[in-house]
Amino acid sequence: MKTEFTPAQLADPDIVEADKILRKCVHCGFCTATCPTYVLLGDELDSPRGRIYLIKQMLEKNEPPTAEVVKHIDRCLSCLACMTTCPSGVNYMHLVDQARVRIEKEYVRPLPERLLRAVLAYVLPRPRVFRAGMVLARLGRPLAALLPGSKPGATTPTFLHRIKAMLALAPASLPAPGARAGSVFPAQGAKRGRVALLQGCAQQVLAPRINQAAISLLTRHGVEVVLVADEQCCGALTHHMGDDRDALARARANITTWIAEAERGGLDAIVVTASGCGTVIKDYGYLLREDRDYAGPAAKISGLTKDITEYVASLDLPPPRSRSDLVIAYHSACSLQHGQKITQLPKDLLSKNGFVVKDIPESHLCCGSAGTYNILQPDIANRLRDRKVANIASVKPDMIAAGNIGCMVQIAGGTSVPVVHTIELLDWATGGPRPGLN
Ligand code: SF4
Ligand code: SF4
């Protein structure tokens, strides 16, 4: 694609990056076929190619984004299916991230929307505040029935519909908190490794059992696990909302903390059980490439970061004691399959450990979770969830496995089949407790 940035614009390293990405796009449109919003809405401006064109115009004109541009960029799930499909290697992720930052800085949203986004950006990355928020949301759930919901064919939600969607996501009860930051779990038997396990934000409140399963499996196989004190939210939530000031501050703080831990006790990996977080931490090196103080350490941390399935695969687990023969529908989270290109590995691990793994039709399509998307765009998110749940039901599973808490909550909202994390099944197969409760 031909671009027309001025020399003055090209003095900005972000514009240089955008220019490189835009020039790779040959406008072939292959990406439209796998884009969930294009598949649902059929509007070129809700396809990757259309959004790339809108972003190009916005950056070239160097003017504040219009409401039309914001509408179509906001509808993008950042699922990155387009990057998997694109034959030209267009890095849509880095382009849309830049567009979101520009929108956040230069576009004035209506006041209720600004307030809602500010609340989400404040609450979600802080586990204690999030826990309190979940209790309040649970109390407010009866009110949800009184709020207006989705209208047939609607694609632009109202403020009240977003509040309704937020209340609907609050669980009926919250589990007790999991292990504390600063805890160290020694390896059982001969020590083979030492890792930091990312504690996560929403996940540690909604499902501490996931990291408990990871700790149980890792320590049983000779790996010492550290929950590093002073670790923060990885920044993914605010990064996807375009608030890079917050996201990069969190990235820098985590890099400092993890580097100190690596120097103190040694770290073979930073292991992540929420693939949405893993994708962003693996990108720290890129996000901080222009930062003289942090570029090197950020690249080091990105290189150390592993999804839990990548790390478990490196342990070469012994065969399971018995086969369960449960049918597992494996939901491949977008951040895992498109963001980190981890597709077959989790399924192979499950199969080797005695489960009957079924692929889900249209597995490339997002479930609609996408960070805060299911709150901010509930109409599209609900349609994607219903489509995903119908596809899952077609393989008649006993359980559904996924590697990302956001997907687990989203899918569980539309089915009575238990939704578990892949690591819970692997832990069970290798001597841990049986999972199965949503
Ligand atoms: S598939 Fe790639 S090159 Fe083709 S239109 Fe989409 S982003 Fe551009
Ligand atoms: S990230 Fe997903 S929703 Fe956004 S343009 Fe690409 S395929 Fe479509």
Short mmCIF file of C-alpha atoms and ligand atoms in Angstrom, two decimals:
data_model
loop_
_atom_site.label_atom_id
_atom_site.label_comp_id
_atom_site.label_asym_id
_atom_site.label_seq_id
_atom_site.Cartn_x
_atom_site.Cartn_y
_atom_site.Cartn_z
CA MET A 1 0.00 0.00 0.00
CA LYS A 2 1.40 3.40 -0.95
CA THR A 3 1.69 5.82 1.95
CA GLU A 4 2.09 9.61 1.97
CA PHE A 5 3.72 10.62 5.22
CA THR A 6 5.71 13.86 5.21
CA PRO A 7 9.41 13.90 6.22
CA ALA A 8 8.36 15.70 9.43
CA GLN A 9 5.91 12.90 10.26
CA LEU A 10 8.58 10.31 9.53
CA ALA A 11 10.76 11.83 12.24
CA ASP A 12 8.41 10.09 14.68
CA PRO A 13 9.56 6.48 15.26
CA ASP A 14 5.94 5.34 15.71
CA ILE A 15 5.03 6.71 12.28
CA VAL A 16 8.08 4.97 10.79
CA GLU A 17 6.73 1.70 12.24
CA ALA A 18 3.21 2.38 10.97
CA ASP A 19 4.60 3.24 7.53
CA LYS A 20 6.49 -0.07 7.38
CA ILE A 21 3.39 -2.03 8.35
CA LEU A 22 1.08 -0.18 5.94
CA ARG A 23 3.45 -0.66 3.01
CA LYS A 24 3.30 -4.42 3.47
CA CYS A 25 -0.46 -4.54 2.94
CA VAL A 26 -1.30 -5.39 -0.68
CA HIS A 27 -5.07 -4.97 -0.18
CA CYS A 28 -5.74 -8.57 -1.22
CA GLY A 29 -8.56 -8.95 1.31
CA PHE A 30 -7.71 -12.54 2.35
CA CYS A 31 -7.96 -11.38 5.96
CA THR A 32 -11.61 -10.43 5.63
CA ALA A 33 -12.70 -14.09 5.50
CA THR A 34 -11.39 -14.84 9.01
CA CYS A 35 -12.23 -11.53 10.71
CA PRO A 36 -15.09 -12.12 13.19
CA THR A 37 -16.54 -8.64 12.86
CA TYR A 38 -16.55 -8.78 9.07
CA VAL A 39 -18.07 -12.27 9.16
CA LEU A 40 -20.87 -10.97 11.43
CA LEU A 41 -21.42 -7.46 10.12
CA GLY A 42 -20.35 -7.71 6.46
CA ASP A 43 -19.11 -4.10 6.43
CA GLU A 44 -15.73 -3.50 4.77
CA LEU A 45 -14.93 -0.92 7.45
CA ASP A 46 -15.33 -3.67 10.05
CA SER A 47 -12.75 -5.82 8.27
CA PRO A 48 -8.96 -5.71 8.80
CA ARG A 49 -8.44 -4.21 5.35
CA GLY A 50 -11.01 -1.49 5.99
CA ARG A 51 -9.55 -0.68 9.40
CA ILE A 52 -6.03 -0.55 7.97
CA TYR A 53 -7.29 2.00 5.45
CA LEU A 54 -8.99 4.06 8.18
CA ILE A 55 -5.83 4.01 10.32
CA LYS A 56 -3.71 5.04 7.34
CA GLN A 57 -5.95 8.03 6.65
CA MET A 58 -6.03 9.04 10.32
CA LEU A 59 -2.25 8.92 10.66
CA GLU A 60 -1.51 10.61 7.33
CA LYS A 61 -3.94 13.45 7.94
CA ASN A 62 -2.56 13.87 11.44
CA GLU A 63 -5.95 15.06 12.63
CA PRO A 64 -7.98 13.90 15.64
CA PRO A 65 -9.84 10.66 14.85
CA THR A 66 -13.43 11.00 13.68
CA ALA A 67 -16.37 9.27 15.39
CA GLU A 68 -16.59 6.95 12.37
CA VAL A 69 -12.97 5.83 12.71
CA VAL A 70 -13.38 5.30 16.46
CA LYS A 71 -16.54 3.23 15.94
CA HIS A 72 -14.82 0.75 13.62
CA ILE A 73 -11.56 0.54 15.59
CA ASP A 74 -13.53 0.03 18.82
CA ARG A 75 -15.36 -2.88 17.19
CA CYS A 76 -12.07 -4.65 16.47
CA LEU A 77 -11.50 -7.44 19.00
CA SER A 78 -7.70 -7.41 18.58
CA CYS A 79 -8.14 -11.16 18.11
CA LEU A 80 -5.36 -11.12 15.48
CA ALA A 81 -7.02 -13.75 13.26
CA CYS A 82 -6.15 -11.39 10.41
CA MET A 83 -2.44 -11.73 11.19
CA THR A 84 -2.63 -15.52 10.95
CA THR A 85 -4.37 -15.25 7.57
CA CYS A 86 -2.36 -12.43 6.00
CA PRO A 87 0.09 -13.76 3.37
CA SER A 88 2.10 -10.51 3.39
CA GLY A 89 3.05 -10.49 7.06
CA VAL A 90 1.17 -7.29 7.95
CA ASN A 91 1.60 -6.67 11.70
CA TYR A 92 -1.95 -5.53 12.34
CA MET A 93 -1.44 -5.83 16.11
CA HIS A 94 1.17 -3.10 16.26
CA LEU A 95 -0.83 -0.92 13.86
CA VAL A 96 -4.13 -1.12 15.74
CA ASP A 97 -2.31 -0.68 19.07
CA GLN A 98 -0.94 2.60 17.72
CA ALA A 99 -4.38 3.63 16.49
CA ARG A 100 -5.89 2.97 19.92
CA VAL A 101 -3.23 5.11 21.60
CA ARG A 102 -3.97 7.94 19.16
CA ILE A 103 -7.71 7.62 19.81
CA GLU A 104 -7.21 7.61 23.57
CA LYS A 105 -5.10 10.77 23.37
CA GLU A 106 -7.06 12.76 20.82
CA TYR A 107 -10.69 11.67 20.78
CA VAL A 108 -13.17 12.91 23.37
CA ARG A 109 -15.69 10.17 24.06
CA PRO A 110 -19.14 10.92 25.54
CA LEU A 111 -18.93 11.42 29.32
CA PRO A 112 -20.68 8.14 30.40
CA GLU A 113 -18.34 6.14 28.15
CA ARG A 114 -15.29 7.95 29.51
CA LEU A 115 -16.42 7.20 33.05
CA LEU A 116 -17.05 3.52 32.34
CA ARG A 117 -13.67 3.11 30.65
CA ALA A 118 -11.94 4.91 33.53
CA VAL A 119 -13.63 2.62 36.06
CA LEU A 120 -12.62 -0.51 34.11
CA ALA A 121 -9.03 0.72 33.69
CA TYR A 122 -8.80 1.41 37.42
CA VAL A 123 -10.60 -1.64 38.80
CA LEU A 124 -9.55 -4.57 36.61
CA PRO A 125 -5.77 -4.38 37.11
CA ARG A 126 -6.09 -4.18 40.93
CA PRO A 127 -7.13 -7.57 42.37
CA ARG A 128 -8.32 -6.23 45.74
CA VAL A 129 -10.42 -3.50 44.14
CA PHE A 130 -11.65 -5.97 41.54
CA ARG A 131 -12.74 -8.40 44.27
CA ALA A 132 -14.69 -5.61 45.99
CA GLY A 133 -16.14 -4.60 42.61
CA MET A 134 -17.30 -8.17 41.97
CA VAL A 135 -19.10 -8.25 45.33
CA LEU A 136 -20.85 -4.97 44.50
CA ALA A 137 -21.69 -6.16 41.00
CA ARG A 138 -23.19 -9.32 42.45
CA LEU A 139 -25.42 -7.24 44.71
CA GLY A 140 -26.41 -5.15 41.70
CA ARG A 141 -27.21 -8.16 39.51
CA PRO A 142 -30.99 -8.07 40.18
CA LEU A 143 -30.96 -4.58 38.64
CA ALA A 144 -29.56 -5.99 35.41
CA ALA A 145 -32.97 -7.41 34.51
CA LEU A 146 -34.39 -3.86 34.52
CA LEU A 147 -31.74 -2.46 32.18
CA PRO A 148 -32.22 -2.44 28.39
CA GLY A 149 -30.39 -5.20 26.55
CA SER A 150 -29.46 -5.99 23.01
CA LYS A 151 -31.82 -5.05 20.19
CA PRO A 152 -31.95 -7.40 17.16
CA GLY A 153 -29.22 -6.37 14.72
CA ALA A 154 -27.81 -3.70 17.05
CA THR A 155 -24.07 -3.07 16.86
CA THR A 156 -23.62 0.14 18.85
CA PRO A 157 -24.43 -0.49 22.49
CA THR A 158 -25.94 2.04 24.84
CA PHE A 159 -24.32 2.96 28.16
CA LEU A 160 -26.99 1.04 30.11
CA HIS A 161 -26.54 -2.04 27.96
CA ARG A 162 -22.83 -1.96 28.80
CA ILE A 163 -23.63 -1.74 32.51
CA LYS A 164 -26.03 -4.68 32.10
CA ALA A 165 -23.27 -6.69 30.38
CA MET A 166 -20.84 -5.85 33.18
CA LEU A 167 -23.29 -6.95 35.88
CA ALA A 168 -24.05 -10.17 33.99
CA LEU A 169 -20.37 -11.16 34.13
CA ALA A 170 -20.25 -11.02 37.94
CA PRO A 171 -20.05 -14.58 39.32
CA ALA A 172 -22.63 -15.87 41.82
CA SER A 173 -19.86 -16.46 44.35
CA LEU A 174 -16.15 -15.82 44.64
CA PRO A 175 -13.57 -18.43 45.66
CA ALA A 176 -11.23 -17.78 48.59
CA PRO A 177 -8.04 -15.95 47.57
CA GLY A 178 -5.16 -18.12 46.38
CA ALA A 179 -1.50 -18.07 47.40
CA ARG A 180 -0.01 -14.73 48.42
CA ALA A 181 2.52 -12.69 46.46
CA GLY A 182 6.01 -13.40 47.75
CA SER A 183 5.30 -17.12 48.30
CA VAL A 184 7.88 -19.67 47.18
CA PHE A 185 6.80 -23.26 46.46
CA PRO A 186 9.78 -25.62 46.67
CA ALA A 187 10.34 -28.35 44.10
CA GLN A 188 9.53 -31.88 45.21
CA GLY A 189 12.42 -34.31 44.73
CA ALA A 190 15.40 -33.33 42.60
CA LYS A 191 15.12 -29.69 41.51
CA ARG A 192 15.02 -29.26 37.71
CA GLY A 193 14.15 -25.60 37.42
CA ARG A 194 12.91 -22.38 38.96
CA VAL A 195 10.18 -20.19 37.49
CA ALA A 196 8.15 -17.09 38.32
CA LEU A 197 4.42 -17.68 37.85
CA LEU A 198 2.50 -14.59 36.75
CA GLN A 199 -0.20 -13.98 39.35
CA GLY A 200 -2.57 -12.15 37.03
CA CYS A 201 -5.36 -9.75 38.02
CA ALA A 202 -8.91 -10.91 37.27
CA GLN A 203 -7.78 -14.53 37.19
CA GLN A 204 -6.48 -14.58 40.76
CA VAL A 205 -9.88 -13.31 41.95
CA LEU A 206 -12.17 -15.37 39.71
CA ALA A 207 -10.25 -18.66 39.50
CA PRO A 208 -7.22 -18.99 41.81
CA ARG A 209 -7.53 -22.74 41.17
CA ILE A 210 -5.78 -22.23 37.82
CA ASN A 211 -2.48 -21.09 39.29
CA GLN A 212 -2.89 -23.62 42.12
CA ALA A 213 -3.01 -26.35 39.46
CA ALA A 214 0.09 -24.90 37.78
CA ILE A 215 1.97 -24.79 41.10
CA SER A 216 0.87 -28.32 41.95
CA LEU A 217 1.98 -29.77 38.59
CA LEU A 218 5.26 -27.84 38.41
CA THR A 219 6.44 -28.55 41.96
CA ARG A 220 5.48 -32.24 41.61
CA HIS A 221 7.79 -32.39 38.60
CA GLY A 222 10.78 -30.78 40.28
CA VAL A 223 10.25 -27.08 39.52
CA GLU A 224 10.42 -24.38 42.20
CA VAL A 225 7.70 -21.76 41.71
CA VAL A 226 7.93 -18.16 42.90
CA LEU A 227 5.06 -15.67 43.11
CA VAL A 228 7.19 -12.56 42.86
CA ALA A 229 6.36 -9.85 45.40
CA ASP A 230 5.60 -6.39 43.94
CA GLU A 231 4.49 -7.85 40.61
CA GLN A 232 1.73 -5.84 38.95
CA CYS A 233 -0.88 -6.32 36.26
CA CYS A 234 1.05 -6.95 33.02
CA GLY A 235 -0.59 -3.90 31.43
CA ALA A 236 -2.61 -5.81 28.82
CA LEU A 237 -5.94 -4.37 29.93
CA THR A 238 -4.99 -0.71 29.65
CA HIS A 239 -2.78 -1.39 26.62
CA HIS A 240 -5.82 -2.66 24.71
CA MET A 241 -7.75 0.43 25.80
CA GLY A 242 -5.06 2.67 24.30
CA ASP A 243 -3.74 3.89 27.67
CA ASP A 244 -0.07 3.25 27.01
CA ARG A 245 1.09 5.57 29.78
CA ASP A 246 -0.42 3.18 32.32
CA ALA A 247 0.46 -0.01 30.41
CA LEU A 248 4.12 0.90 29.90
CA ALA A 249 4.53 2.04 33.51
CA ARG A 250 3.31 -1.40 34.60
CA ALA A 251 5.59 -3.11 32.10
CA ARG A 252 8.63 -1.20 33.39
CA ALA A 253 7.77 -1.97 37.03
CA ASN A 254 7.39 -5.69 36.27
CA ILE A 255 10.62 -5.80 34.29
CA THR A 256 12.50 -4.27 37.24
CA THR A 257 10.89 -6.76 39.64
CA TRP A 258 11.50 -9.85 37.51
CA ILE A 259 15.08 -8.91 36.62
CA ALA A 260 15.79 -8.46 40.35
CA GLU A 261 14.26 -11.88 41.06
CA ALA A 262 16.28 -13.49 38.26
CA GLU A 263 19.47 -11.99 39.70
CA ARG A 264 18.56 -13.06 43.24
CA GLY A 265 17.49 -16.69 42.74
CA GLY A 266 17.70 -17.42 39.01
CA LEU A 267 14.68 -17.82 36.71
CA ASP A 268 14.37 -20.30 33.87
CA ALA A 269 11.10 -18.76 32.75
CA ILE A 270 8.26 -16.42 33.56
CA VAL A 271 5.31 -18.76 33.22
CA VAL A 272 1.89 -17.41 32.29
CA THR A 273 -1.47 -19.17 32.60
CA ALA A 274 -3.51 -16.35 31.00
CA SER A 275 -2.57 -16.20 27.33
CA GLY A 276 -3.90 -12.65 26.93
CA CYS A 277 -1.23 -11.53 29.40
CA GLY A 278 1.43 -13.77 27.84
CA THR A 279 0.98 -12.18 24.43
CA VAL A 280 1.58 -8.68 25.81
CA ILE A 281 4.56 -9.67 28.00
CA LYS A 282 6.13 -11.41 25.01
CA ASP A 283 5.74 -8.04 23.24
CA TYR A 284 7.41 -5.93 25.99
CA GLY A 285 10.62 -5.93 23.93
CA TYR A 286 8.79 -4.25 21.05
CA LEU A 287 6.71 -1.91 23.21
CA LEU A 288 9.80 -0.53 24.97
CA ARG A 289 12.16 -0.64 21.98
CA GLU A 290 12.69 3.14 22.07
CA ASP A 291 13.31 3.27 25.81
CA ARG A 292 17.07 3.62 26.37
CA ASP A 293 16.90 2.21 29.91
CA TYR A 294 14.40 -0.59 29.40
CA ALA A 295 14.79 -1.83 25.79
CA GLY A 296 17.41 -4.48 26.69
CA PRO A 297 15.77 -5.76 29.91
CA ALA A 298 12.35 -5.74 28.20
CA ALA A 299 13.67 -7.94 25.39
CA LYS A 300 15.20 -10.26 27.98
CA ILE A 301 11.89 -10.58 29.85
CA SER A 302 9.99 -11.21 26.61
CA GLY A 303 12.45 -13.99 25.78
CA LEU A 304 12.00 -15.56 29.22
CA THR A 305 8.19 -15.58 29.03
CA LYS A 306 6.46 -18.87 28.30
CA ASP A 307 2.87 -19.97 28.19
CA ILE A 308 2.29 -22.71 30.78
CA THR A 309 1.83 -25.31 28.02
CA GLU A 310 5.18 -24.38 26.45
CA TYR A 311 6.93 -24.80 29.77
CA VAL A 312 5.13 -28.04 30.68
CA ALA A 313 6.00 -29.50 27.25
CA SER A 314 9.68 -28.85 28.01
CA LEU A 315 9.39 -31.02 31.16
CA ASP A 316 8.64 -34.15 29.17
CA LEU A 317 6.03 -35.48 31.59
CA PRO A 318 5.88 -39.24 32.22
CA PRO A 319 2.83 -41.08 30.76
CA PRO A 320 -0.40 -40.63 32.79
CA ARG A 321 -1.28 -43.24 35.38
CA SER A 322 -4.59 -43.91 33.66
CA ARG A 323 -6.61 -42.61 30.72
CA SER A 324 -9.77 -40.69 31.57
CA ASP A 325 -11.22 -40.87 28.04
CA LEU A 326 -13.20 -37.71 28.74
CA VAL A 327 -14.07 -35.82 25.57
CA ILE A 328 -12.49 -32.37 25.75
CA ALA A 329 -13.46 -29.57 23.37
CA TYR A 330 -10.31 -27.51 23.16
CA HIS A 331 -11.01 -23.80 22.69
CA SER A 332 -7.94 -22.15 21.23
CA ALA A 333 -7.79 -18.64 22.73
CA CYS A 334 -7.01 -16.01 20.07
CA SER A 335 -4.09 -14.70 22.12
CA LEU A 336 -2.64 -18.22 22.13
CA GLN A 337 -3.32 -19.30 18.55
CA HIS A 338 -2.97 -15.98 16.72
CA GLY A 339 -0.95 -13.91 19.22
CA GLN A 340 1.60 -16.54 20.26
CA LYS A 341 1.17 -19.07 17.44
CA ILE A 342 0.64 -21.89 19.94
CA THR A 343 -1.93 -24.14 18.32
CA GLN A 344 -1.12 -27.84 18.44
CA LEU A 345 0.92 -28.02 21.65
CA PRO A 346 -1.92 -27.80 24.23
CA LYS A 347 -3.95 -30.39 22.30
CA ASP A 348 -0.96 -32.75 22.09
CA LEU A 349 -0.35 -32.42 25.82
CA LEU A 350 -4.00 -33.21 26.57
CA SER A 351 -4.04 -36.20 24.20
CA LYS A 352 -0.79 -37.59 25.63
CA ASN A 353 -2.30 -37.31 29.09
CA GLY A 354 -5.30 -39.47 28.34
CA PHE A 355 -8.00 -37.09 27.09
CA VAL A 356 -9.94 -37.35 23.85
CA VAL A 357 -9.40 -33.92 22.31
CA LYS A 358 -11.89 -32.54 19.81
CA ASP A 359 -11.28 -29.57 17.54
CA ILE A 360 -14.10 -27.05 17.50
CA PRO A 361 -15.52 -25.96 14.12
CA GLU A 362 -14.57 -22.35 13.22
CA SER A 363 -11.88 -22.54 15.90
CA HIS A 364 -10.14 -19.48 14.39
CA LEU A 365 -13.09 -17.25 15.40
CA CYS A 366 -12.97 -15.29 18.68
CA CYS A 367 -15.42 -16.15 21.49
CA GLY A 368 -16.11 -12.42 22.02
CA SER A 369 -14.29 -12.02 25.34
CA ALA A 370 -11.28 -9.95 24.21
CA GLY A 371 -10.39 -8.15 27.44
CA THR A 372 -13.06 -5.57 28.13
CA TYR A 373 -14.76 -6.12 24.76
CA ASN A 374 -17.65 -8.17 26.19
CA ILE A 375 -18.52 -5.17 28.37
CA LEU A 376 -17.87 -2.40 25.84
CA GLN A 377 -19.34 -4.20 22.79
CA PRO A 378 -21.86 -6.64 24.29
CA ASP A 379 -23.99 -7.10 21.16
CA ILE A 380 -21.16 -8.40 19.00
CA ALA A 381 -19.58 -10.24 21.94
CA ASN A 382 -22.82 -12.11 22.70
CA ARG A 383 -23.28 -13.11 19.08
CA LEU A 384 -19.74 -14.45 18.95
CA ARG A 385 -20.20 -16.31 22.24
CA ASP A 386 -23.42 -17.94 21.04
CA ARG A 387 -21.72 -18.99 17.80
CA LYS A 388 -18.76 -20.38 19.73
CA VAL A 389 -21.00 -22.28 22.17
CA ALA A 390 -23.00 -23.79 19.28
CA ASN A 391 -19.77 -24.91 17.61
CA ILE A 392 -18.57 -26.42 20.88
CA ALA A 393 -21.89 -28.24 21.42
CA SER A 394 -21.53 -29.86 17.99
CA VAL A 395 -18.61 -32.01 19.26
CA LYS A 396 -20.59 -33.11 22.37
CA PRO A 397 -17.82 -32.59 24.93
CA ASP A 398 -17.70 -33.65 28.59
CA MET A 399 -15.60 -30.59 29.34
CA ILE A 400 -14.25 -27.52 27.58
CA ALA A 401 -10.59 -26.57 27.99
CA ALA A 402 -9.03 -23.17 27.30
CA GLY A 403 -5.84 -21.34 28.20
CA ASN A 404 -7.22 -17.91 29.02
CA ILE A 405 -9.50 -16.81 31.86
CA GLY A 406 -11.34 -14.25 29.72
CA CYS A 407 -12.44 -16.96 27.26
CA MET A 408 -13.35 -19.30 30.11
CA VAL A 409 -15.71 -16.75 31.70
CA GLN A 410 -17.19 -15.77 28.34
CA ILE A 411 -17.89 -19.35 27.20
CA ALA A 412 -19.15 -20.44 30.64
CA GLY A 413 -21.77 -17.67 30.32
CA GLY A 414 -23.42 -19.59 27.47
CA THR A 415 -23.17 -23.26 28.41
CA SER A 416 -23.64 -25.68 31.28
CA VAL A 417 -20.66 -27.83 30.17
CA PRO A 418 -17.82 -27.31 32.68
CA VAL A 419 -15.11 -24.97 31.40
CA VAL A 420 -11.62 -25.61 32.79
CA HIS A 421 -8.09 -24.46 32.13
CA THR A 422 -5.79 -26.80 30.20
CA ILE A 423 -3.37 -26.88 33.14
CA GLU A 424 -6.13 -28.12 35.48
CA LEU A 425 -6.62 -31.17 33.25
CA LEU A 426 -2.88 -31.78 32.99
CA ASP A 427 -2.51 -31.46 36.75
CA TRP A 428 -5.35 -33.93 37.27
CA ALA A 429 -3.86 -36.41 34.80
CA THR A 430 -0.53 -36.28 36.63
CA GLY A 431 -1.80 -36.71 40.18
CA GLY A 432 -3.69 -33.50 41.04
CA PRO A 433 -7.37 -33.13 41.96
CA ARG A 434 -10.18 -33.52 39.42
CA PRO A 435 -11.33 -30.12 38.06
CA GLY A 436 -14.71 -29.42 36.64
CA LEU A 437 -16.46 -26.65 38.49
CA ASN A 438 -16.98 -23.35 36.70
S1 SF4 B 1 -4.51 -10.17 4.01
FE1 SF4 B 1 -2.78 -8.85 4.62
S2 SF4 B 1 -2.11 -7.86 2.72
FE2 SF4 B 1 -4.17 -8.71 2.33
S3 SF4 B 1 -5.59 -6.99 2.81
FE3 SF4 B 1 -5.39 -8.22 4.69
S4 SF4 B 1 -3.72 -7.21 5.82
FE4 SF4 B 1 -3.58 -6.45 3.70
S1 SF4 B 2 -7.92 -8.23 15.06
FE1 SF4 B 2 -9.69 -9.60 14.76
S2 SF4 B 2 -11.50 -8.24 14.77
FE2 SF4 B 2 -9.68 -6.93 14.52
S3 SF4 B 2 -9.47 -6.69 12.29
FE3 SF4 B 2 -8.15 -8.45 12.86
S4 SF4 B 2 -9.46 -10.25 12.59
FE4 SF4 B 2 -10.83 -8.45 12.64
#
